[in-house]
């Protein structure tokens, strides 16, 4: 049986997925900004089995990444889950379909960093995700211009809402998107992995 974090009809829950290899302050900023600005009751950090767009060869097990994320994200309204692994899904659209069936009445919103929005058009069935859930995008260093004006921005042009309406996003009929600006962390998982490898080589 697939176990999910606590939920109830009417709850406003953000879905923040990723490999989190490793989790870092940039992830924390996205999570906390989404919680605060969108008025979420909870945010689920979904540790994925892997990213189909990336090489899985060097990816630690989902159990290891789940354990690290649970230690890293300590907040009363953040729940870390790896339900996608026993669910055996590969793509986010499958996760969205499952959750909408499993938790009817919950007001889910998809949460991502602006760096992911820039490549959103490469996701399998990304339009189905956008038509199923409102999307909250949090600015990331180096991605502001691309998130606001490139990639899939044209598709979202009529669905994009001003930042001041972020708290209404969960009640919006998709497609609906808000791009939030605020404090940003320059850290990325790729940079941290490179730093760790350099330290290993130097020791």
mmCIF file of C-alpha atoms in Angstrom:
data_model
loop_
_atom_site.group_PDB
_atom_site.id
_atom_site.type_symbol
_atom_site.label_atom_id
_atom_site.label_comp_id
_atom_site.label_asym_id
_atom_site.label_seq_id
_atom_site.Cartn_x
_atom_site.Cartn_y
_atom_site.Cartn_z
ATOM 1 C CA UNK A 1 0.000 0.000 0.000
ATOM 2 C CA UNK A 2 1.264 3.461 -0.908
ATOM 3 C CA UNK A 3 1.523 5.673 2.170
ATOM 4 C CA UNK A 4 1.234 9.422 1.793
ATOM 5 C CA UNK A 5 1.847 12.217 4.298
ATOM 6 C CA UNK A 6 -1.270 13.382 6.181
ATOM 7 C CA UNK A 7 -3.890 15.150 4.092
ATOM 8 C CA UNK A 8 -7.562 16.050 4.134
ATOM 9 C CA UNK A 9 -10.016 17.575 1.659
ATOM 10 C CA UNK A 10 -9.617 21.335 1.451
ATOM 11 C CA UNK A 11 -5.952 21.337 2.481
ATOM 12 C CA UNK A 12 -3.584 23.471 0.391
ATOM 13 C CA UNK A 13 -0.552 21.296 -0.310
ATOM 14 C CA UNK A 14 2.521 22.101 -2.378
ATOM 15 C CA UNK A 15 4.249 19.304 -4.300
ATOM 16 C CA UNK A 16 7.996 19.846 -4.588
ATOM 17 C CA UNK A 17 9.706 16.989 -6.388
ATOM 18 C CA UNK A 18 13.327 16.285 -7.195
ATOM 19 C CA UNK A 19 16.232 13.913 -6.807
ATOM 20 C CA UNK A 20 17.666 16.057 -3.962
ATOM 21 C CA UNK A 21 21.180 14.810 -4.582
ATOM 22 C CA UNK A 22 21.980 16.383 -2.209
ATOM 23 C CA UNK A 23 19.376 18.737 -0.682
ATOM 24 C CA UNK A 24 20.725 22.259 -0.135
ATOM 25 C CA UNK A 25 19.785 25.792 0.913
ATOM 26 C CA UNK A 26 18.396 26.590 -2.525
ATOM 27 C CA UNK A 27 15.857 23.789 -2.051
ATOM 28 C CA UNK A 28 15.030 25.068 1.424
ATOM 29 C CA UNK A 29 14.433 28.582 0.106
ATOM 30 C CA UNK A 30 12.065 27.292 -2.562
ATOM 31 C CA UNK A 31 10.139 25.258 0.022
ATOM 32 C CA UNK A 32 9.873 28.020 2.607
ATOM 33 C CA UNK A 33 9.020 30.688 0.028
ATOM 34 C CA UNK A 34 6.242 28.514 -1.366
ATOM 35 C CA UNK A 35 4.831 27.796 2.084
ATOM 36 C CA UNK A 36 4.782 31.437 3.060
ATOM 37 C CA UNK A 37 3.784 33.219 -0.125
ATOM 38 C CA UNK A 38 1.169 30.727 -1.344
ATOM 39 C CA UNK A 39 -0.346 30.245 2.108
ATOM 40 C CA UNK A 40 0.113 26.491 2.003
ATOM 41 C CA UNK A 41 -0.990 24.222 4.826
ATOM 42 C CA UNK A 42 1.808 21.794 3.985
ATOM 43 C CA UNK A 43 4.519 21.125 1.453
ATOM 44 C CA UNK A 44 5.516 17.633 0.383
ATOM 45 C CA UNK A 45 9.136 17.172 -0.596
ATOM 46 C CA UNK A 46 8.884 14.251 -3.018
ATOM 47 C CA UNK A 47 12.188 12.408 -3.377
ATOM 48 C CA UNK A 48 11.958 10.885 -6.839
ATOM 49 C CA UNK A 49 13.386 7.534 -7.974
ATOM 50 C CA UNK A 50 15.378 9.457 -10.591
ATOM 51 C CA UNK A 51 15.200 12.115 -13.272
ATOM 52 C CA UNK A 52 14.527 10.633 -16.744
ATOM 53 C CA UNK A 53 16.395 13.602 -18.256
ATOM 54 C CA UNK A 54 19.591 12.892 -16.306
ATOM 55 C CA UNK A 55 22.128 10.069 -16.155
ATOM 56 C CA UNK A 56 21.156 7.761 -13.249
ATOM 57 C CA UNK A 57 24.579 6.087 -13.075
ATOM 58 C CA UNK A 58 25.900 8.209 -10.216
ATOM 59 C CA UNK A 59 22.584 8.624 -8.413
ATOM 60 C CA UNK A 60 22.480 7.261 -4.840
ATOM 61 C CA UNK A 61 19.541 5.056 -3.933
ATOM 62 C CA UNK A 62 16.199 6.693 -3.249
ATOM 63 C CA UNK A 63 16.409 5.391 0.332
ATOM 64 C CA UNK A 64 19.708 7.194 0.896
ATOM 65 C CA UNK A 65 18.459 10.428 -0.631
ATOM 66 C CA UNK A 66 15.194 10.161 1.305
ATOM 67 C CA UNK A 67 17.116 9.811 4.586
ATOM 68 C CA UNK A 68 19.251 12.864 3.798
ATOM 69 C CA UNK A 69 16.227 14.930 2.836
ATOM 70 C CA UNK A 70 14.381 13.990 6.043
ATOM 71 C CA UNK A 71 17.355 15.165 8.066
ATOM 72 C CA UNK A 72 17.724 18.355 6.038
ATOM 73 C CA UNK A 73 14.102 19.520 5.825
ATOM 74 C CA UNK A 74 13.053 20.014 9.419
ATOM 75 C CA UNK A 75 9.895 22.104 9.527
ATOM 76 C CA UNK A 76 6.486 21.415 11.063
ATOM 77 C CA UNK A 77 4.700 21.884 7.723
ATOM 78 C CA UNK A 78 7.198 20.127 5.455
ATOM 79 C CA UNK A 79 6.798 16.395 4.909
ATOM 80 C CA UNK A 80 9.456 14.380 3.086
ATOM 81 C CA UNK A 81 8.136 11.390 1.155
ATOM 82 C CA UNK A 82 9.424 8.844 -1.353
ATOM 83 C CA UNK A 83 6.073 7.326 -2.295
ATOM 84 C CA UNK A 84 6.974 7.524 -5.996
ATOM 85 C CA UNK A 85 9.483 4.682 -5.528
ATOM 86 C CA UNK A 86 6.988 1.993 -4.401
ATOM 87 C CA UNK A 87 4.460 3.503 -6.816
ATOM 88 C CA UNK A 88 7.000 2.782 -9.578
ATOM 89 C CA UNK A 89 6.382 5.935 -11.556
ATOM 90 C CA UNK A 90 8.985 7.525 -13.817
ATOM 91 C CA UNK A 91 7.263 10.742 -14.818
ATOM 92 C CA UNK A 92 5.655 13.608 -12.933
ATOM 93 C CA UNK A 93 2.421 13.405 -14.903
ATOM 94 C CA UNK A 94 1.939 9.904 -13.478
ATOM 95 C CA UNK A 95 2.416 11.253 -9.951
ATOM 96 C CA UNK A 96 -0.117 14.009 -10.559
ATOM 97 C CA UNK A 97 -2.713 11.577 -11.927
ATOM 98 C CA UNK A 98 -2.228 9.276 -8.939
ATOM 99 C CA UNK A 99 -2.586 12.054 -6.367
ATOM 100 C CA UNK A 100 -5.695 13.534 -7.954
ATOM 101 C CA UNK A 101 -7.322 10.090 -7.810
ATOM 102 C CA UNK A 102 -6.047 9.229 -4.339
ATOM 103 C CA UNK A 103 -6.716 12.575 -2.633
ATOM 104 C CA UNK A 104 -9.792 14.204 -4.175
ATOM 105 C CA UNK A 105 -10.629 17.548 -2.660
ATOM 106 C CA UNK A 106 -7.035 18.421 -1.760
ATOM 107 C CA UNK A 107 -5.881 21.683 -3.327
ATOM 108 C CA UNK A 108 -2.532 20.666 -4.735
ATOM 109 C CA UNK A 109 -0.123 23.110 -6.343
ATOM 110 C CA UNK A 110 3.027 22.095 -8.212
ATOM 111 C CA UNK A 111 6.145 23.837 -6.853
ATOM 112 C CA UNK A 112 9.401 24.203 -8.779
ATOM 113 C CA UNK A 113 12.464 26.399 -9.045
ATOM 114 C CA UNK A 114 12.744 28.712 -12.030
ATOM 115 C CA UNK A 115 15.634 26.611 -13.344
ATOM 116 C CA UNK A 116 13.195 23.720 -13.800
ATOM 117 C CA UNK A 117 10.598 25.874 -15.542
ATOM 118 C CA UNK A 118 13.199 26.754 -18.178
ATOM 119 C CA UNK A 119 13.325 23.061 -19.129
ATOM 120 C CA UNK A 120 9.693 22.225 -18.409
ATOM 121 C CA UNK A 121 8.933 21.776 -22.127
ATOM 122 C CA UNK A 122 11.211 18.703 -22.071
ATOM 123 C CA UNK A 123 9.116 16.945 -19.420
ATOM 124 C CA UNK A 124 6.926 14.080 -20.605
ATOM 125 C CA UNK A 125 3.318 15.355 -20.982
ATOM 126 C CA UNK A 126 4.133 18.697 -19.381
ATOM 127 C CA UNK A 127 0.945 20.243 -20.750
ATOM 128 C CA UNK A 128 -1.106 17.631 -18.878
ATOM 129 C CA UNK A 129 0.622 18.641 -15.642
ATOM 130 C CA UNK A 130 -0.058 22.323 -16.333
ATOM 131 C CA UNK A 131 -3.713 21.615 -17.101
ATOM 132 C CA UNK A 132 -4.119 19.523 -13.944
ATOM 133 C CA UNK A 133 -2.490 21.699 -11.263
ATOM 134 C CA UNK A 134 -1.641 25.353 -10.650
ATOM 135 C CA UNK A 135 2.126 25.913 -10.749
ATOM 136 C CA UNK A 136 4.187 28.010 -8.359
ATOM 137 C CA UNK A 137 7.670 28.911 -9.591
ATOM 138 C CA UNK A 138 10.310 30.334 -7.246
ATOM 139 C CA UNK A 139 13.132 32.368 -8.744
ATOM 140 C CA UNK A 140 16.605 30.823 -8.862
ATOM 141 C CA UNK A 141 19.934 32.503 -9.664
ATOM 142 C CA UNK A 142 20.664 32.574 -13.378
ATOM 143 C CA UNK A 143 17.127 31.568 -14.312
ATOM 144 C CA UNK A 144 15.101 34.754 -13.894
ATOM 145 C CA UNK A 145 15.104 35.780 -17.550
ATOM 146 C CA UNK A 146 14.542 32.278 -18.868
ATOM 147 C CA UNK A 147 11.694 31.566 -16.494
ATOM 148 C CA UNK A 148 9.959 34.855 -17.176
ATOM 149 C CA UNK A 149 10.376 35.099 -20.954
ATOM 150 C CA UNK A 150 11.734 31.842 -22.402
ATOM 151 C CA UNK A 151 10.921 28.160 -22.571
ATOM 152 C CA UNK A 152 7.190 27.612 -22.011
ATOM 153 C CA UNK A 153 6.392 31.178 -20.954
ATOM 154 C CA UNK A 154 4.482 31.806 -24.186
ATOM 155 C CA UNK A 155 2.178 28.865 -23.457
ATOM 156 C CA UNK A 156 1.530 30.283 -19.971
ATOM 157 C CA UNK A 157 1.145 33.909 -21.120
ATOM 158 C CA UNK A 158 -2.588 34.037 -20.444
ATOM 159 C CA UNK A 159 -2.372 31.875 -17.339
ATOM 160 C CA UNK A 160 0.340 33.814 -15.541
ATOM 161 C CA UNK A 161 -0.736 35.747 -12.444
ATOM 162 C CA UNK A 162 1.064 38.578 -10.639
ATOM 163 C CA UNK A 163 3.039 37.741 -7.507
ATOM 164 C CA UNK A 164 0.521 39.586 -5.343
ATOM 165 C CA UNK A 165 -2.018 36.849 -6.120
ATOM 166 C CA UNK A 166 0.192 33.947 -5.077
ATOM 167 C CA UNK A 167 -2.020 33.230 -2.050
ATOM 168 C CA UNK A 168 -4.967 32.621 -4.407
ATOM 169 C CA UNK A 169 -3.124 30.138 -6.604
ATOM 170 C CA UNK A 170 -4.427 26.993 -4.892
ATOM 171 C CA UNK A 171 -7.975 28.103 -5.651
ATOM 172 C CA UNK A 172 -7.295 28.864 -9.319
ATOM 173 C CA UNK A 173 -8.433 26.655 -12.134
ATOM 174 C CA UNK A 174 -5.372 25.462 -14.081
ATOM 175 C CA UNK A 175 -3.511 26.378 -16.125
ATOM 176 C CA UNK A 176 -2.344 29.044 -13.688
ATOM 177 C CA UNK A 177 1.204 30.067 -12.867
ATOM 178 C CA UNK A 178 2.879 32.499 -10.479
ATOM 179 C CA UNK A 179 6.577 33.358 -10.604
ATOM 180 C CA UNK A 180 7.870 34.513 -7.213
ATOM 181 C CA UNK A 181 10.961 36.630 -6.645
ATOM 182 C CA UNK A 182 12.786 36.984 -3.344
ATOM 183 C CA UNK A 183 15.908 35.802 -1.499
ATOM 184 C CA UNK A 184 17.936 33.374 -3.610
ATOM 185 C CA UNK A 185 20.681 30.891 -2.888
ATOM 186 C CA UNK A 186 23.431 30.343 -5.476
ATOM 187 C CA UNK A 187 23.855 26.704 -4.407
ATOM 188 C CA UNK A 188 22.949 23.802 -6.661
ATOM 189 C CA UNK A 189 23.157 20.043 -6.191
ATOM 190 C CA UNK A 190 25.541 19.823 -9.147
ATOM 191 C CA UNK A 191 27.951 22.305 -7.537
ATOM 192 C CA UNK A 192 27.848 20.446 -4.235
ATOM 193 C CA UNK A 193 28.570 17.105 -5.891
ATOM 194 C CA UNK A 194 31.543 18.627 -7.728
ATOM 195 C CA UNK A 195 32.828 20.110 -4.482
ATOM 196 C CA UNK A 196 32.529 16.743 -2.737
ATOM 197 C CA UNK A 197 34.371 14.969 -5.543
ATOM 198 C CA UNK A 198 37.146 17.565 -5.444
ATOM 199 C CA UNK A 199 37.485 17.093 -1.680
ATOM 200 C CA UNK A 200 37.693 13.325 -2.125
ATOM 201 C CA UNK A 201 40.445 13.663 -4.700
ATOM 202 C CA UNK A 202 42.403 16.075 -2.488
ATOM 203 C CA UNK A 203 42.301 13.803 0.559
#
